Amino acid sequence: MSRRDQLLDNINAFLEYKKEEGFQTLEISPETRAKLKPVATQKPEPAPKPAAAKPAAGTPALRGAPTAGSDVRVTGKTLAEIAKQISTCSACGLHASRNKTVPGEGNPNSPDILFIGEGPGADEDAQGRPFAGEPGQLLTKMIGAMGYTREQVFITNIVKCRAPGNRVPLPEEISVCSAYLRAQIALIKPKIIVVLGKHAIEALLNKPVAITRFRGTWCTYEGIDLMPTFHPGYLLKSPGKKRETWADMQAVLAKLGKTPPKAG
Ligand code: URA
């Protein structure tokens, strides 16, 4: 895919996300309009050469993966070693603007649930911890309502570095970072994966999804049951969707043979 097509894809994904958040219009300043004009009239670049490597048979590719530049070789044999490798990674452009890498945290020993979000935001980038901001507080509450603590589950993201301005990570960034996520999942061996939000779901399942219809549908990733649901950031803006998210979490608990603790 050319750089221009990638940009258009990214803009489309961003607009879809905003639409799902309930935005009907988007204000574009005259300065931004002026900047966009030359891009819109640029000639498309020639398509890049086909990908060099292919994922192993039966392994779903992360969205956009693999590309010629996606050859991160994970050398770490433990989660700590992988986190160390991530901390010095410069395999994609995100390294240039990050403050801290955010490899993930929690129970590494086959936890009942692995939560996967899209990527670090400003709070996570400052602290080096996943879901450390306001959406994270809601996620922590959800985890608590399910009868767990954050330490009993594992929490990570599709990409481990913040994308500037919290934009959606580009396909090549997802592709490059996918090696780390794969290696983490193989070591953690979660019983169930819960994927949070449209972009994380699309990246993991490598297909476009309409989240409002797709959430709550059991899928698998590398043989592990996977439940797609809304992102806590989205729930903060659309609290009416919490009910459906809770239904998804109850389905997860039922699969694990658990019932949520009584509230209060
Ligand atoms: N949103 C995400 O998807 N991940 C985080 O870690 C924080 C916010």
PDB file of C-alpha atoms and ligand atoms in Angstrom:
ATOM      1  CA  MET A   1       0.000   0.000   0.000  1.00  0.00           C
ATOM      2  CA  SER A   2       1.347   3.451  -0.859  1.00  0.00           C
ATOM      3  CA  ARG A   3       2.005   6.032   1.870  1.00  0.00           C
ATOM      4  CA  ARG A   4      -0.887   8.084   0.485  1.00  0.00           C
ATOM      5  CA  ASP A   5      -3.306   5.116   0.659  1.00  0.00           C
ATOM      6  CA  GLN A   6      -2.118   4.388   4.188  1.00  0.00           C
ATOM      7  CA  LEU A   7      -2.815   7.984   5.174  1.00  0.00           C
ATOM      8  CA  LEU A   8      -6.276   7.834   3.604  1.00  0.00           C
ATOM      9  CA  ASP A   9      -6.935   4.509   5.373  1.00  0.00           C
ATOM     10  CA  ASN A  10      -5.888   6.079   8.634  1.00  0.00           C
ATOM     11  CA  ILE A  11      -8.061   9.151   8.114  1.00  0.00           C
ATOM     12  CA  ASN A  12     -11.007   6.889   7.266  1.00  0.00           C
ATOM     13  CA  ALA A  13     -10.456   4.795  10.379  1.00  0.00           C
ATOM     14  CA  PHE A  14     -10.218   7.952  12.509  1.00  0.00           C
ATOM     15  CA  LEU A  15     -13.450   9.342  11.043  1.00  0.00           C
ATOM     16  CA  GLU A  16     -15.248   6.021  11.573  1.00  0.00           C
ATOM     17  CA  TYR A  17     -14.055   6.007  15.177  1.00  0.00           C
ATOM     18  CA  LYS A  18     -15.319   9.552  15.737  1.00  0.00           C
ATOM     19  CA  LYS A  19     -18.657   8.599  14.149  1.00  0.00           C
ATOM     20  CA  GLU A  20     -18.979   5.664  16.507  1.00  0.00           C
ATOM     21  CA  GLU A  21     -18.203   8.028  19.360  1.00  0.00           C
ATOM     22  CA  GLY A  22     -21.245  10.022  18.301  1.00  0.00           C
ATOM     23  CA  PHE A  23     -19.592  12.907  16.412  1.00  0.00           C
ATOM     24  CA  GLN A  24     -21.690  14.119  13.465  1.00  0.00           C
ATOM     25  CA  THR A  25     -19.341  16.825  12.241  1.00  0.00           C
ATOM     26  CA  LEU A  26     -15.638  17.540  12.419  1.00  0.00           C
ATOM     27  CA  GLU A  27     -14.205  21.018  12.490  1.00  0.00           C
ATOM     28  CA  ILE A  28     -11.174  21.526  10.283  1.00  0.00           C
ATOM     29  CA  SER A  29      -9.290  24.760  10.731  1.00  0.00           C
ATOM     30  CA  PRO A  30      -8.324  26.816   7.649  1.00  0.00           C
ATOM     31  CA  GLU A  31      -4.635  26.080   8.483  1.00  0.00           C
ATOM     32  CA  THR A  32      -5.238  22.307   8.415  1.00  0.00           C
ATOM     33  CA  ARG A  33      -7.285  22.636   5.215  1.00  0.00           C
ATOM     34  CA  ALA A  34      -4.398  24.471   3.604  1.00  0.00           C
ATOM     35  CA  LYS A  35      -2.011  21.716   4.690  1.00  0.00           C
ATOM     36  CA  LEU A  36      -4.305  18.946   3.405  1.00  0.00           C
ATOM     37  CA  LYS A  37      -4.791  20.405  -0.043  1.00  0.00           C
ATOM     38  CA  PRO A  38      -1.350  19.578  -1.438  1.00  0.00           C
ATOM     39  CA  VAL A  39      -1.626  16.020  -0.034  1.00  0.00           C
ATOM     40  CA  ALA A  40      -5.015  15.499  -1.684  1.00  0.00           C
ATOM     41  CA  THR A  41      -3.686  16.575  -5.079  1.00  0.00           C
ATOM     42  CA  GLN A  42      -0.412  14.600  -4.824  1.00  0.00           C
ATOM     43  CA  LYS A  43       0.085  11.796  -7.329  1.00  0.00           C
ATOM     44  CA  PRO A  44      -0.209   8.376  -5.666  1.00  0.00           C
ATOM     45  CA  GLU A  45       3.158   6.749  -5.017  1.00  0.00           C
ATOM     46  CA  PRO A  46       3.830   3.447  -6.779  1.00  0.00           C
ATOM     47  CA  ALA A  47       2.682   0.464  -4.727  1.00  0.00           C
ATOM     48  CA  PRO A  48       5.439  -1.023  -2.540  1.00  0.00           C
ATOM     49  CA  LYS A  49       6.941  -4.389  -3.413  1.00  0.00           C
ATOM     50  CA  PRO A  50       5.030  -7.402  -2.071  1.00  0.00           C
ATOM     51  CA  ALA A  51       5.795  -8.475   1.478  1.00  0.00           C
ATOM     52  CA  ALA A  52       8.970 -10.454   1.966  1.00  0.00           C
ATOM     53  CA  ALA A  53       7.903 -12.762   4.752  1.00  0.00           C
ATOM     54  CA  LYS A  54       4.693 -14.606   5.489  1.00  0.00           C
ATOM     55  CA  PRO A  55       3.326 -15.553   8.903  1.00  0.00           C
ATOM     56  CA  ALA A  56       3.316 -19.222   9.827  1.00  0.00           C
ATOM     57  CA  ALA A  57       0.370 -21.201   8.461  1.00  0.00           C
ATOM     58  CA  GLY A  58      -2.698 -20.912  10.669  1.00  0.00           C
ATOM     59  CA  THR A  59      -1.421 -17.717  12.263  1.00  0.00           C
ATOM     60  CA  PRO A  60      -3.673 -14.729  11.638  1.00  0.00           C
ATOM     61  CA  ALA A  61      -1.631 -11.735  10.511  1.00  0.00           C
ATOM     62  CA  LEU A  62      -1.955  -8.536  12.495  1.00  0.00           C
ATOM     63  CA  ARG A  63      -3.487  -5.845  10.336  1.00  0.00           C
ATOM     64  CA  GLY A  64      -1.110  -4.609   7.701  1.00  0.00           C
ATOM     65  CA  ALA A  65       1.372  -7.357   8.567  1.00  0.00           C
ATOM     66  CA  PRO A  66       3.730  -8.476   7.385  1.00  0.00           C
ATOM     67  CA  THR A  67       5.540  -5.740   5.463  1.00  0.00           C
ATOM     68  CA  ALA A  68       9.081  -5.606   4.262  1.00  0.00           C
ATOM     69  CA  GLY A  69      10.042  -3.635   7.373  1.00  0.00           C
ATOM     70  CA  SER A  70       8.317  -5.887   9.858  1.00  0.00           C
ATOM     71  CA  ASP A  71      11.241  -8.109  10.677  1.00  0.00           C
ATOM     72  CA  VAL A  72      11.616  -7.426  14.395  1.00  0.00           C
ATOM     73  CA  ARG A  73      13.218 -10.521  15.809  1.00  0.00           C
ATOM     74  CA  VAL A  74      12.162 -11.019  19.395  1.00  0.00           C
ATOM     75  CA  THR A  75      15.192 -12.346  21.197  1.00  0.00           C
ATOM     76  CA  GLY A  76      13.784 -12.170  24.729  1.00  0.00           C
ATOM     77  CA  LYS A  77      12.831 -15.516  26.239  1.00  0.00           C
ATOM     78  CA  THR A  78      10.921 -14.051  29.170  1.00  0.00           C
ATOM     79  CA  LEU A  79       8.417 -11.209  29.454  1.00  0.00           C
ATOM     80  CA  ALA A  80      11.023  -9.106  31.253  1.00  0.00           C
ATOM     81  CA  GLU A  81      13.530  -9.693  28.433  1.00  0.00           C
ATOM     82  CA  ILE A  82      10.895  -8.804  25.849  1.00  0.00           C
ATOM     83  CA  ALA A  83      10.059  -5.620  27.786  1.00  0.00           C
ATOM     84  CA  LYS A  84      13.762  -4.762  27.805  1.00  0.00           C
ATOM     85  CA  GLN A  85      13.994  -5.259  24.058  1.00  0.00           C
ATOM     86  CA  ILE A  86      10.896  -3.089  23.567  1.00  0.00           C
ATOM     87  CA  SER A  87      12.470  -0.357  25.699  1.00  0.00           C
ATOM     88  CA  THR A  88      15.249   0.148  23.150  1.00  0.00           C
ATOM     89  CA  CYS A  89      13.218  -0.675  20.030  1.00  0.00           C
ATOM     90  CA  SER A  90      13.504   1.767  17.134  1.00  0.00           C
ATOM     91  CA  ALA A  91      11.941  -0.441  14.472  1.00  0.00           C
ATOM     92  CA  CYS A  92       9.208   2.035  13.583  1.00  0.00           C
ATOM     93  CA  GLY A  93       8.728   5.782  13.661  1.00  0.00           C
ATOM     94  CA  LEU A  94       6.873   5.785  16.985  1.00  0.00           C
ATOM     95  CA  HIS A  95      10.130   5.469  18.901  1.00  0.00           C
ATOM     96  CA  ALA A  96      11.078   9.027  17.967  1.00  0.00           C
ATOM     97  CA  SER A  97       8.312  10.735  19.938  1.00  0.00           C
ATOM     98  CA  ARG A  98       7.760   8.330  22.820  1.00  0.00           C
ATOM     99  CA  ASN A  99       8.755   9.034  26.399  1.00  0.00           C
ATOM    100  CA  LYS A 100       8.327   5.545  27.846  1.00  0.00           C
ATOM    101  CA  THR A 101       7.583   2.252  26.189  1.00  0.00           C
ATOM    102  CA  VAL A 102       4.532   0.410  27.533  1.00  0.00           C
ATOM    103  CA  PRO A 103       5.090  -3.340  27.251  1.00  0.00           C
ATOM    104  CA  GLY A 104       2.197  -4.375  29.508  1.00  0.00           C
ATOM    105  CA  GLU A 105       1.807  -5.723  33.009  1.00  0.00           C
ATOM    106  CA  GLY A 106      -0.014  -8.210  35.177  1.00  0.00           C
ATOM    107  CA  ASN A 107      -0.108 -11.931  35.817  1.00  0.00           C
ATOM    108  CA  PRO A 108       2.226 -13.657  33.365  1.00  0.00           C
ATOM    109  CA  ASN A 109       1.265 -17.206  34.373  1.00  0.00           C
ATOM    110  CA  SER A 110      -1.673 -18.254  32.236  1.00  0.00           C
ATOM    111  CA  PRO A 111      -4.100 -15.682  33.639  1.00  0.00           C
ATOM    112  CA  ASP A 112      -7.806 -16.156  33.007  1.00  0.00           C
ATOM    113  CA  ILE A 113      -7.862 -12.992  30.899  1.00  0.00           C
ATOM    114  CA  LEU A 114      -5.478 -10.989  28.728  1.00  0.00           C
ATOM    115  CA  PHE A 115      -6.859  -7.530  27.878  1.00  0.00           C
ATOM    116  CA  ILE A 116      -5.464  -5.943  24.718  1.00  0.00           C
ATOM    117  CA  GLY A 117      -5.980  -2.247  23.942  1.00  0.00           C
ATOM    118  CA  GLU A 118      -4.904  -0.186  20.975  1.00  0.00           C
ATOM    119  CA  GLY A 119      -1.845   1.649  22.200  1.00  0.00           C
ATOM    120  CA  PRO A 120      -0.546   3.949  24.934  1.00  0.00           C
ATOM    121  CA  GLY A 121      -1.952   7.437  25.349  1.00  0.00           C
ATOM    122  CA  ALA A 122      -0.337  10.400  27.086  1.00  0.00           C
ATOM    123  CA  ASP A 123      -0.691   8.997  30.631  1.00  0.00           C
ATOM    124  CA  GLU A 124       0.678   5.605  29.639  1.00  0.00           C
ATOM    125  CA  ASP A 125       3.543   7.219  27.711  1.00  0.00           C
ATOM    126  CA  ALA A 126       4.441   9.234  30.816  1.00  0.00           C
ATOM    127  CA  GLN A 127       4.185   6.301  33.243  1.00  0.00           C
ATOM    128  CA  GLY A 128       5.205   3.286  31.139  1.00  0.00           C
ATOM    129  CA  ARG A 129       2.086   1.428  32.318  1.00  0.00           C
ATOM    130  CA  PRO A 130      -0.910   0.342  30.216  1.00  0.00           C
ATOM    131  CA  PHE A 131      -4.315   1.884  30.849  1.00  0.00           C
ATOM    132  CA  ALA A 132      -3.014   4.330  33.426  1.00  0.00           C
ATOM    133  CA  GLY A 133      -5.379   7.205  32.598  1.00  0.00           C
ATOM    134  CA  GLU A 134      -9.113   7.752  32.789  1.00  0.00           C
ATOM    135  CA  PRO A 135     -10.075   4.901  30.424  1.00  0.00           C
ATOM    136  CA  GLY A 136      -7.743   2.764  32.536  1.00  0.00           C
ATOM    137  CA  GLN A 137      -9.678   3.611  35.686  1.00  0.00           C
ATOM    138  CA  LEU A 138     -12.827   2.382  34.001  1.00  0.00           C
ATOM    139  CA  LEU A 139     -11.036  -0.772  32.849  1.00  0.00           C
ATOM    140  CA  THR A 140      -9.837  -1.350  36.417  1.00  0.00           C
ATOM    141  CA  LYS A 141     -13.449  -1.026  37.616  1.00  0.00           C
ATOM    142  CA  MET A 142     -14.615  -3.502  34.970  1.00  0.00           C
ATOM    143  CA  ILE A 143     -11.926  -5.954  36.014  1.00  0.00           C
ATOM    144  CA  GLY A 144     -12.977  -5.508  39.656  1.00  0.00           C
ATOM    145  CA  ALA A 145     -16.649  -6.043  38.817  1.00  0.00           C
ATOM    146  CA  MET A 146     -15.631  -9.317  37.191  1.00  0.00           C
ATOM    147  CA  GLY A 147     -13.997 -10.423  40.427  1.00  0.00           C
ATOM    148  CA  TYR A 148     -10.344  -9.815  39.550  1.00  0.00           C
ATOM    149  CA  THR A 149      -7.627  -7.322  40.303  1.00  0.00           C
ATOM    150  CA  ARG A 150      -5.359  -5.830  37.650  1.00  0.00           C
ATOM    151  CA  GLU A 151      -2.546  -7.964  39.043  1.00  0.00           C
ATOM    152  CA  GLN A 152      -4.530 -11.163  38.401  1.00  0.00           C
ATOM    153  CA  VAL A 153      -5.035 -10.499  34.692  1.00  0.00           C
ATOM    154  CA  PHE A 154      -2.575  -9.253  32.062  1.00  0.00           C
ATOM    155  CA  ILE A 155      -3.014  -5.939  30.247  1.00  0.00           C
ATOM    156  CA  THR A 156      -1.174  -4.884  27.118  1.00  0.00           C
ATOM    157  CA  ASN A 157      -1.653  -3.096  23.803  1.00  0.00           C
ATOM    158  CA  ILE A 158      -1.286  -3.759  20.099  1.00  0.00           C
ATOM    159  CA  VAL A 159       1.544  -1.195  19.896  1.00  0.00           C
ATOM    160  CA  LYS A 160       3.892  -0.427  22.743  1.00  0.00           C
ATOM    161  CA  CYS A 161       4.679   3.215  21.999  1.00  0.00           C
ATOM    162  CA  ARG A 162       2.342   6.198  21.882  1.00  0.00           C
ATOM    163  CA  ALA A 163       1.317   7.413  18.445  1.00  0.00           C
ATOM    164  CA  PRO A 164       1.675  11.222  18.215  1.00  0.00           C
ATOM    165  CA  GLY A 165      -1.561  12.978  19.117  1.00  0.00           C
ATOM    166  CA  ASN A 166      -3.100   9.605  19.984  1.00  0.00           C
ATOM    167  CA  ARG A 167      -3.743   8.903  16.333  1.00  0.00           C
ATOM    168  CA  VAL A 168      -4.597   5.361  15.286  1.00  0.00           C
ATOM    169  CA  PRO A 169      -1.352   3.388  14.786  1.00  0.00           C
ATOM    170  CA  LEU A 170      -0.432   2.939  11.126  1.00  0.00           C
ATOM    171  CA  PRO A 171      -0.490  -0.536   9.551  1.00  0.00           C
ATOM    172  CA  GLU A 172       3.313  -0.622   9.377  1.00  0.00           C
ATOM    173  CA  GLU A 173       3.593   0.318  13.067  1.00  0.00           C
ATOM    174  CA  ILE A 174       1.146  -2.440  13.992  1.00  0.00           C
ATOM    175  CA  SER A 175       2.999  -4.820  11.741  1.00  0.00           C
ATOM    176  CA  VAL A 176       6.389  -4.055  13.257  1.00  0.00           C
ATOM    177  CA  CYS A 177       5.117  -4.300  16.824  1.00  0.00           C
ATOM    178  CA  SER A 178       3.137  -7.483  16.204  1.00  0.00           C
ATOM    179  CA  ALA A 179       6.208  -9.623  16.818  1.00  0.00           C
ATOM    180  CA  TYR A 180       6.286  -8.480  20.450  1.00  0.00           C
ATOM    181  CA  LEU A 181       2.584  -9.111  21.025  1.00  0.00           C
ATOM    182  CA  ARG A 182       2.814 -12.577  19.494  1.00  0.00           C
ATOM    183  CA  ALA A 183       5.796 -13.443  21.668  1.00  0.00           C
ATOM    184  CA  GLN A 184       4.013 -12.099  24.769  1.00  0.00           C
ATOM    185  CA  ILE A 185       0.856 -14.118  24.074  1.00  0.00           C
ATOM    186  CA  ALA A 186       2.908 -17.273  23.497  1.00  0.00           C
ATOM    187  CA  LEU A 187       4.588 -16.831  26.895  1.00  0.00           C
ATOM    188  CA  ILE A 188       1.566 -15.610  28.870  1.00  0.00           C
ATOM    189  CA  LYS A 189      -0.790 -18.314  27.572  1.00  0.00           C
ATOM    190  CA  PRO A 190      -4.000 -16.563  28.665  1.00  0.00           C
ATOM    191  CA  LYS A 191      -7.192 -18.593  28.883  1.00  0.00           C
ATOM    192  CA  ILE A 192      -9.206 -15.857  27.171  1.00  0.00           C
ATOM    193  CA  ILE A 193      -8.257 -12.703  25.265  1.00  0.00           C
ATOM    194  CA  VAL A 194     -10.501  -9.629  25.529  1.00  0.00           C
ATOM    195  CA  VAL A 195      -9.775  -7.095  22.807  1.00  0.00           C
ATOM    196  CA  LEU A 196     -10.795  -3.522  23.525  1.00  0.00           C
ATOM    197  CA  GLY A 197     -12.081  -1.326  20.740  1.00  0.00           C
ATOM    198  CA  LYS A 198     -12.443  -1.363  17.004  1.00  0.00           C
ATOM    199  CA  HIS A 199      -8.839  -0.603  16.125  1.00  0.00           C
ATOM    200  CA  ALA A 200      -7.317  -3.241  18.363  1.00  0.00           C
ATOM    201  CA  ILE A 201      -9.824  -5.794  17.075  1.00  0.00           C
ATOM    202  CA  GLU A 202      -9.114  -4.924  13.457  1.00  0.00           C
ATOM    203  CA  ALA A 203      -5.386  -5.109  14.056  1.00  0.00           C
ATOM    204  CA  LEU A 204      -5.565  -8.484  15.763  1.00  0.00           C
ATOM    205  CA  LEU A 205      -8.068 -10.130  13.450  1.00  0.00           C
ATOM    206  CA  ASN A 206      -6.721  -8.451  10.334  1.00  0.00           C
ATOM    207  CA  LYS A 207     -10.082  -7.388   8.959  1.00  0.00           C
ATOM    208  CA  PRO A 208     -12.332  -4.343   9.137  1.00  0.00           C
ATOM    209  CA  VAL A 209     -15.136  -4.697  11.673  1.00  0.00           C
ATOM    210  CA  ALA A 210     -18.234  -2.721  12.571  1.00  0.00           C
ATOM    211  CA  ILE A 211     -17.684  -2.798  16.304  1.00  0.00           C
ATOM    212  CA  THR A 212     -21.302  -2.182  17.294  1.00  0.00           C
ATOM    213  CA  ARG A 213     -22.304  -5.384  15.506  1.00  0.00           C
ATOM    214  CA  PHE A 214     -19.108  -7.370  15.943  1.00  0.00           C
ATOM    215  CA  ARG A 215     -18.625  -6.999  19.695  1.00  0.00           C
ATOM    216  CA  GLY A 216     -19.781  -9.911  21.760  1.00  0.00           C
ATOM    217  CA  THR A 217     -18.951 -12.411  18.989  1.00  0.00           C
ATOM    218  CA  TRP A 218     -16.555 -15.141  20.071  1.00  0.00           C
ATOM    219  CA  CYS A 219     -13.493 -15.467  17.822  1.00  0.00           C
ATOM    220  CA  THR A 220     -10.153 -17.205  18.265  1.00  0.00           C
ATOM    221  CA  TYR A 221      -6.572 -16.016  18.056  1.00  0.00           C
ATOM    222  CA  GLU A 222      -3.847 -18.654  17.874  1.00  0.00           C
ATOM    223  CA  GLY A 223      -6.346 -21.160  19.279  1.00  0.00           C
ATOM    224  CA  ILE A 224      -7.274 -18.900  22.220  1.00  0.00           C
ATOM    225  CA  ASP A 225     -10.889 -17.769  22.686  1.00  0.00           C
ATOM    226  CA  LEU A 226     -11.170 -14.071  21.985  1.00  0.00           C
ATOM    227  CA  MET A 227     -13.971 -11.697  22.949  1.00  0.00           C
ATOM    228  CA  PRO A 228     -14.139  -8.342  21.134  1.00  0.00           C
ATOM    229  CA  THR A 229     -15.770  -5.522  23.055  1.00  0.00           C
ATOM    230  CA  PHE A 230     -15.924  -1.747  23.297  1.00  0.00           C
ATOM    231  CA  HIS A 231     -12.907   0.315  24.358  1.00  0.00           C
ATOM    232  CA  PRO A 232     -13.208   1.917  27.829  1.00  0.00           C
ATOM    233  CA  GLY A 233     -12.361   5.293  26.239  1.00  0.00           C
ATOM    234  CA  TYR A 234     -15.419   4.905  24.046  1.00  0.00           C
ATOM    235  CA  LEU A 235     -17.532   3.900  27.054  1.00  0.00           C
ATOM    236  CA  LEU A 236     -16.572   7.141  28.793  1.00  0.00           C
ATOM    237  CA  LYS A 237     -18.137   9.035  25.904  1.00  0.00           C
ATOM    238  CA  SER A 238     -20.998   6.597  25.321  1.00  0.00           C
ATOM    239  CA  PRO A 239     -21.915   5.280  28.781  1.00  0.00           C
ATOM    240  CA  GLY A 240     -25.056   3.721  27.287  1.00  0.00           C
ATOM    241  CA  LYS A 241     -22.762   1.050  25.780  1.00  0.00           C
ATOM    242  CA  LYS A 242     -21.612  -0.144  29.198  1.00  0.00           C
ATOM    243  CA  ARG A 243     -24.538  -2.543  29.378  1.00  0.00           C
ATOM    244  CA  GLU A 244     -23.419  -4.393  26.231  1.00  0.00           C
ATOM    245  CA  THR A 245     -19.830  -4.416  27.429  1.00  0.00           C
ATOM    246  CA  TRP A 246     -20.920  -5.965  30.712  1.00  0.00           C
ATOM    247  CA  ALA A 247     -22.861  -8.613  28.760  1.00  0.00           C
ATOM    248  CA  ASP A 248     -19.603  -9.400  26.912  1.00  0.00           C
ATOM    249  CA  MET A 249     -17.711  -9.647  30.205  1.00  0.00           C
ATOM    250  CA  GLN A 250     -20.384 -11.947  31.614  1.00  0.00           C
ATOM    251  CA  ALA A 251     -19.977 -14.181  28.564  1.00  0.00           C
ATOM    252  CA  VAL A 252     -16.238 -14.251  29.314  1.00  0.00           C
ATOM    253  CA  LEU A 253     -16.894 -15.217  32.949  1.00  0.00           C
ATOM    254  CA  ALA A 254     -19.364 -17.908  31.886  1.00  0.00           C
ATOM    255  CA  LYS A 255     -16.738 -19.428  29.569  1.00  0.00           C
ATOM    256  CA  LEU A 256     -14.297 -19.445  32.475  1.00  0.00           C
ATOM    257  CA  GLY A 257     -16.949 -21.121  34.661  1.00  0.00           C
ATOM    258  CA  LYS A 258     -17.090 -18.088  36.972  1.00  0.00           C
ATOM    259  CA  THR A 259     -19.827 -15.777  38.186  1.00  0.00           C
ATOM    260  CA  PRO A 260     -19.229 -12.110  39.004  1.00  0.00           C
ATOM    261  CA  PRO A 261     -19.103 -11.266  42.704  1.00  0.00           C
ATOM    262  CA  LYS A 262     -22.215  -9.621  44.126  1.00  0.00           C
ATOM    263  CA  ALA A 263     -22.062  -5.824  43.845  1.00  0.00           C
ATOM    264  CA  GLY A 264     -21.726  -3.750  47.002  1.00  0.00           C
TER     265      GLY A 264
HETATM  266  N1  URA B   1      -5.966   3.188  25.465  1.00  0.00           N
HETATM  267  C1  URA B   1      -5.412   2.025  25.046  1.00  0.00           C
HETATM  268  O1  URA B   1      -5.860   1.438  24.068  1.00  0.00           O
HETATM  269  N2  URA B   1      -4.400   1.546  25.744  1.00  0.00           N
HETATM  270  C2  URA B   1      -3.907   2.135  26.824  1.00  0.00           C
HETATM  271  O2  URA B   1      -2.971   1.611  27.407  1.00  0.00           O
HETATM  272  C3  URA B   1      -4.515   3.324  27.247  1.00  0.00           C
HETATM  273  C4  URA B   1      -5.535   3.844  26.543  1.00  0.00           C
END
